[in-house]
CSV table of C-alpha atoms in Angstrom, one decimal:
chain,number,residue,atom,x,y,z
A,290,MET,CA,20.4,-5.2,47.2
A,291,GLN,CA,22.2,-6.1,44.0
A,292,SER,CA,20.5,-7.0,40.7
A,293,ILE,CA,21.0,-9.6,38.0
A,294,PHE,CA,19.6,-9.6,34.5
A,295,ILE,CA,19.5,-13.0,32.8
A,296,SER,CA,18.7,-13.7,29.1
A,297,GLY,CA,16.9,-17.0,28.2
A,298,ALA,CA,15.9,-17.3,31.8
A,299,ALA,CA,12.4,-18.9,31.5
A,300,GLN,CA,13.7,-22.5,31.7
A,301,GLY,CA,16.8,-24.7,32.0
A,302,ILE,CA,20.1,-23.1,33.1
A,303,GLY,CA,18.6,-19.6,33.0
A,304,ALA,CA,15.8,-20.5,35.4
A,305,ALA,CA,18.2,-22.2,37.7
A,306,ILE,CA,20.4,-19.1,37.8
A,307,ALA,CA,17.3,-16.9,38.5
A,308,THR,CA,16.1,-19.2,41.3
A,309,LEU,CA,19.5,-19.4,43.0
A,310,PHE,CA,20.2,-15.6,42.9
A,311,HIS,CA,16.7,-14.8,44.1
A,312,GLN,CA,17.3,-17.1,47.0
A,313,GLN,CA,20.5,-15.2,47.7
A,314,GLY,CA,18.7,-11.9,47.9
A,315,TYR,CA,19.2,-10.4,44.5
A,316,LYS,CA,16.7,-8.5,42.4
A,317,VAL,CA,16.3,-10.9,39.4
A,318,GLY,CA,15.3,-10.1,35.8
A,319,ILE,CA,13.9,-13.1,34.0
A,320,TYR,CA,13.9,-12.2,30.4
A,321,ASP,CA,13.0,-14.6,27.6
A,322,ILE,CA,11.4,-14.8,24.2
A,323,ASN,CA,8.8,-17.1,25.9
A,324,ILE,CA,7.2,-14.4,28.0
A,325,SER,CA,4.4,-16.5,29.5
A,326,GLN,CA,6.9,-19.0,30.9
A,327,ALA,CA,9.1,-16.2,32.2
A,328,GLU,CA,6.1,-14.6,33.9
A,329,GLN,CA,5.2,-17.9,35.5
A,330,LEU,CA,8.7,-18.3,37.0
A,331,ALA,CA,8.6,-14.7,38.3
A,332,GLN,CA,5.3,-15.4,40.0
A,333,GLN,CA,6.7,-18.5,41.6
A,334,LEU,CA,9.7,-16.6,42.9
A,335,GLY,CA,7.6,-13.7,44.2
A,336,ASN,CA,8.9,-10.4,45.3
A,337,ASN,CA,12.2,-9.1,43.7
A,338,ALA,CA,11.6,-11.1,40.5
A,339,LYS,CA,10.6,-9.4,37.3
A,340,ALA,CA,9.8,-11.0,33.9
A,341,GLY,CA,10.1,-9.5,30.5
A,342,LEU,CA,10.1,-10.2,26.8
A,343,LEU,CA,13.5,-10.4,25.0
A,344,ASP,CA,14.5,-11.8,21.6
A,345,VAL,CA,18.3,-11.5,22.1
A,346,SER,CA,18.9,-11.2,18.3
A,347,ASP,CA,16.9,-7.9,18.4
A,348,TYR,CA,19.1,-5.0,19.7
A,349,ALA,CA,16.1,-2.7,20.2
A,350,GLN,CA,14.5,-5.2,22.4
A,351,TRP,CA,17.7,-5.4,24.5
A,352,GLN,CA,17.7,-1.6,24.9
A,353,ALA,CA,14.0,-1.6,26.0
A,354,ALA,CA,14.4,-4.6,28.3
A,355,LEU,CA,17.5,-3.2,30.1
A,356,THR,CA,15.9,0.3,30.5
A,357,GLU,CA,12.8,-1.3,31.9
A,358,PHE,CA,14.7,-3.6,34.3
A,359,THR,CA,17.1,-0.9,35.5
A,360,ALA,CA,14.3,1.5,36.3
A,361,TRP,CA,12.7,-1.3,38.3
A,362,ALA,CA,15.8,-2.6,40.1
A,363,GLY,CA,17.6,0.7,40.6
A,364,GLU,CA,20.8,-0.3,38.8
A,365,LEU,CA,22.2,-3.2,36.7
A,366,ASN,CA,24.9,-5.1,38.6
A,367,ILE,CA,25.2,-8.4,36.8
A,368,LEU,CA,24.4,-9.3,33.2
A,369,VAL,CA,24.2,-13.0,32.4
A,370,ASN,CA,24.2,-13.8,28.7
A,371,ASN,CA,22.6,-17.2,28.9
A,372,ALA,CA,20.2,-17.5,25.9
A,373,GLY,CA,21.4,-20.0,23.3
A,374,ILE,CA,20.2,-22.7,20.9
A,375,LEU,CA,21.8,-25.9,19.6
A,376,TYR,CA,21.5,-27.9,16.4
A,377,SER,CA,23.2,-31.3,16.2
A,378,GLY,CA,24.0,-33.8,13.5
A,379,ALA,CA,26.1,-33.7,10.3
A,380,PHE,CA,26.9,-30.2,9.2
A,381,GLU,CA,25.4,-30.7,5.8
A,382,ASN,CA,22.2,-32.2,7.2
A,383,THR,CA,21.4,-29.0,9.1
A,384,ASP,CA,19.9,-26.4,6.8
A,385,ILE,CA,21.8,-23.2,6.4
A,386,GLN,CA,19.0,-21.1,8.0
A,387,SER,CA,19.5,-23.0,11.2
A,388,HIS,CA,23.3,-22.4,11.2
A,389,HIS,CA,22.5,-18.7,10.7
A,390,ARG,CA,20.0,-18.7,13.5
A,391,THR,CA,22.7,-20.2,15.8
A,392,VAL,CA,24.9,-17.3,15.0
A,393,ASP,CA,22.1,-14.8,15.4
A,394,ILE,CA,21.2,-16.0,18.9
A,395,ASN,CA,24.4,-17.4,20.4
A,396,ILE,CA,26.9,-14.8,19.0
A,397,LYS,CA,24.9,-11.7,18.0
A,398,GLY,CA,22.8,-12.1,21.2
A,399,VAL,CA,25.9,-11.8,23.3
A,400,LEU,CA,27.2,-8.9,21.3
A,401,ASN,CA,23.8,-7.2,21.6
A,402,GLY,CA,23.6,-7.8,25.3
A,403,CYS,CA,27.1,-6.5,26.1
A,404,HIS,CA,26.8,-3.5,23.9
A,405,ALA,CA,23.3,-2.5,25.1
A,406,ALA,CA,24.2,-3.1,28.8
A,407,LEU,CA,27.4,-1.1,29.0
A,408,PRO,CA,25.8,2.3,29.7
A,409,PHE,CA,24.0,0.8,32.6
A,410,LEU,CA,26.9,-1.2,33.9
A,411,LYS,CA,29.2,1.8,33.8
A,412,THR,CA,27.0,3.7,36.3
A,413,ALA,CA,26.5,0.8,38.7
A,414,SER,CA,28.2,0.6,42.1
A,415,PHE,CA,29.3,-3.0,41.1
A,416,ALA,CA,29.2,-4.4,37.6
A,417,ARG,CA,30.0,-7.8,36.1
A,418,VAL,CA,29.2,-9.7,32.9
A,419,ILE,CA,29.0,-13.5,33.0
A,420,ASN,CA,28.7,-15.3,29.7
A,421,LEU,CA,27.6,-18.9,29.1
A,422,SER,CA,30.3,-20.5,27.0
A,423,SER,CA,30.8,-24.2,26.7
A,424,ALA,CA,33.3,-27.1,26.7
A,425,SER,CA,32.6,-27.0,23.0
A,426,ALA,CA,34.8,-23.9,22.9
A,427,ILE,CA,37.9,-26.0,23.9
A,428,TYR,CA,38.2,-27.7,20.6
A,429,GLY,CA,35.8,-27.7,17.6
A,430,GLN,CA,33.2,-30.4,17.9
A,431,PRO,CA,32.0,-32.5,15.0
A,432,ASP,CA,28.2,-32.8,14.7
A,433,LEU,CA,27.9,-29.5,16.6
A,434,VAL,CA,29.8,-27.3,14.2
A,435,SER,CA,27.8,-24.0,14.4
A,436,TYR,CA,27.1,-24.4,18.1
A,437,SER,CA,30.8,-25.1,18.8
A,438,ALA,CA,31.8,-22.1,16.6
A,439,SER,CA,29.4,-19.9,18.4
A,440,LYS,CA,30.8,-20.8,21.8
A,441,PHE,CA,34.4,-20.1,20.5
A,442,ALA,CA,33.0,-16.6,19.6
A,443,VAL,CA,31.6,-16.2,23.1
A,444,ARG,CA,35.0,-17.2,24.6
A,445,GLY,CA,36.7,-14.6,22.4
A,446,ILE,CA,34.2,-11.9,23.3
A,447,THR,CA,34.7,-12.7,27.0
A,448,GLU,CA,38.5,-12.6,26.8
A,449,ALA,CA,38.6,-9.3,24.8
A,450,LEU,CA,36.0,-7.4,26.8
A,451,ASP,CA,37.5,-8.6,30.1
A,452,ILE,CA,40.6,-6.7,29.1
A,453,GLU,CA,38.9,-3.8,27.3
A,454,TRP,CA,36.4,-3.0,30.1
A,455,LYS,CA,39.0,-3.1,32.8
A,456,LYS,CA,39.1,0.7,32.4
A,457,TYR,CA,35.5,0.8,33.6
A,458,GLY,CA,36.1,-1.6,36.5
A,459,ILE,CA,33.9,-4.3,34.8
A,460,ARG,CA,35.0,-7.9,34.8
A,461,VAL,CA,33.7,-10.1,32.0
A,462,LEU,CA,33.9,-13.8,32.8
A,463,ASP,CA,32.4,-17.0,31.6
A,464,VAL,CA,31.5,-20.5,32.6
A,465,MET,CA,32.2,-23.5,30.3
A,466,PRO,CA,30.0,-26.5,31.1
A,467,LEU,CA,30.0,-29.8,29.2
A,468,PHE,CA,26.5,-31.3,28.5
A,469,VAL,CA,23.9,-30.3,31.0
A,470,GLN,CA,20.6,-32.1,31.8
A,471,THR,CA,18.2,-29.7,30.0
A,472,ALA,CA,15.8,-29.8,27.1
A,473,MET,CA,18.6,-28.5,24.8
A,474,VAL,CA,20.4,-31.9,24.8
A,475,LYS,CA,17.4,-34.2,24.4
A,476,ASN,CA,17.6,-36.2,21.2
A,477,MET,CA,21.0,-34.8,20.3
A,478,ASP,CA,22.6,-36.4,17.2
A,479,ALA,CA,26.2,-36.3,18.3
A,480,ALA,CA,28.4,-39.2,19.3
A,481,SER,CA,30.2,-37.0,21.9
A,482,ILE,CA,27.2,-36.9,24.1
A,483,ASP,CA,26.9,-40.7,24.0
A,484,ASN,CA,30.6,-41.1,24.8
A,485,MET,CA,30.9,-38.4,27.4
A,486,GLY,CA,27.5,-38.7,29.1
A,487,VAL,CA,25.3,-36.0,30.7
A,488,HIS,CA,26.4,-35.6,34.3
A,489,LEU,CA,25.8,-31.9,35.0
A,490,THR,CA,22.5,-30.3,36.1
A,491,ALA,CA,21.3,-26.8,35.6
A,492,SER,CA,21.8,-26.2,39.3
A,493,ASP,CA,25.5,-27.2,39.0
A,494,VAL,CA,26.0,-24.5,36.4
A,495,ALA,CA,24.0,-21.9,38.4
A,496,LYS,CA,26.2,-22.5,41.4
A,497,ASP,CA,29.3,-21.7,39.3
A,498,VAL,CA,27.7,-18.6,37.9
A,499,TYR,CA,27.0,-17.5,41.4
A,500,SER,CA,30.7,-18.1,42.3
A,501,ARG,CA,31.7,-16.0,39.3
A,502,ALA,CA,29.4,-13.2,40.5
A,503,ARG,CA,31.0,-13.3,44.0
A,504,ALA,CA,34.6,-13.8,42.9
A,505,LYS,CA,37.0,-11.1,43.9
A,506,ASP,CA,38.5,-9.0,41.2
A,507,THR,CA,42.2,-9.9,41.3
A,508,LEU,CA,44.9,-10.7,38.7
A,509,PHE,CA,44.4,-14.3,39.6
A,510,THR,CA,40.6,-14.4,39.0
A,511,ALA,CA,40.4,-16.6,35.9
A,512,THR,CA,38.4,-15.4,32.9
A,513,HIS,CA,37.2,-18.9,32.2
A,514,LEU,CA,35.7,-21.4,34.6
A,515,PRO,CA,35.3,-25.0,33.3
A,516,VAL,CA,32.3,-26.6,34.9
A,517,GLY,CA,32.5,-30.2,36.1
A,518,LEU,CA,35.5,-32.6,36.4
A,519,LYS,CA,35.5,-33.7,32.8
A,520,THR,CA,35.5,-30.2,31.4
A,521,LYS,CA,38.3,-29.2,33.9
A,522,VAL,CA,40.4,-32.1,32.6
A,523,LEU,CA,39.8,-31.3,28.9
A,524,PHE,CA,40.5,-27.6,29.5
A,525,GLY,CA,43.7,-28.3,31.3
A,526,LEU,CA,45.0,-30.8,28.8
A,527,SER,CA,44.2,-28.6,25.9
A,528,SER,CA,46.4,-25.9,27.2
A,529,VAL,CA,49.5,-28.1,27.4
A,530,SER,CA,49.0,-30.8,24.8
A,531,PRO,CA,50.3,-30.5,21.2
A,532,GLN,CA,47.6,-29.7,18.6
A,533,PHE,CA,47.6,-33.2,17.1
A,534,VAL,CA,46.9,-34.7,20.6
A,535,ASN,CA,44.0,-32.5,21.1
A,536,ARG,CA,42.7,-33.4,17.6
A,537,LEU,CA,43.1,-37.1,18.3
A,538,SER,CA,41.3,-37.0,21.7
A,539,ASN,CA,38.4,-35.2,20.0
A,540,LEU,CA,38.3,-37.8,17.2
A,541,LEU,CA,38.0,-40.5,19.9
A,542,ILE,CA,35.3,-38.5,21.8
A,543,ALA,CA,33.3,-38.1,18.6
A,544,ARG,CA,33.7,-41.6,17.3
A,545,ARG,CA,30.3,-43.3,16.7
A,546,LYS,CA,29.9,-46.8,18.2
């Protein structure tokens, strides 16, 4: 029985991932800064689900959580770096501490998770990392500056480690959803969400994470997986369109009505 460790798994996309993988017979680690909510989900799932405390910005907590989980599960097969936060609105209207917190959780959290997990992944019979990136990593998004920047960083980490860790037989992949129906996008102050809409569910993203976990390791296995039709179109166009066209399209997407 393979195992999966998910950060930020107490609610939203993380909870949907935990639920789906548990249904598919995996041992599931539900780790979150909200320990009570994580424990509640683990109890709902039952056997082969374990909850634990994890502040992803704290490297020592990562080490403790992964050691605890691996001792329980037997080995660590899949790491999902899901934990993330979002602040929206004009860049200057968001206090600098909030921008820094976005970096601490969305970027440092992924760096911490990958770095702390490598010793466990290297000894596993099968090992894979799946990061939660975003359509915001296709082109910088106004009113979501630090969030968009953080997801560009996740995209870069994914690409670099997918090449670097080939020597260990570890694929590092990501999923790139547009806006998802979770608490994170409620009351967002960004024109792009009004213009693009919210059409994806947490279950939609979880299904694509599962496909990433099951994907064969070949030269043709894409490092990035856009989630949803709109993201696929934007991702495809960005790779072939001139830069000024990409900028213009994002100006239109971000235009306030």
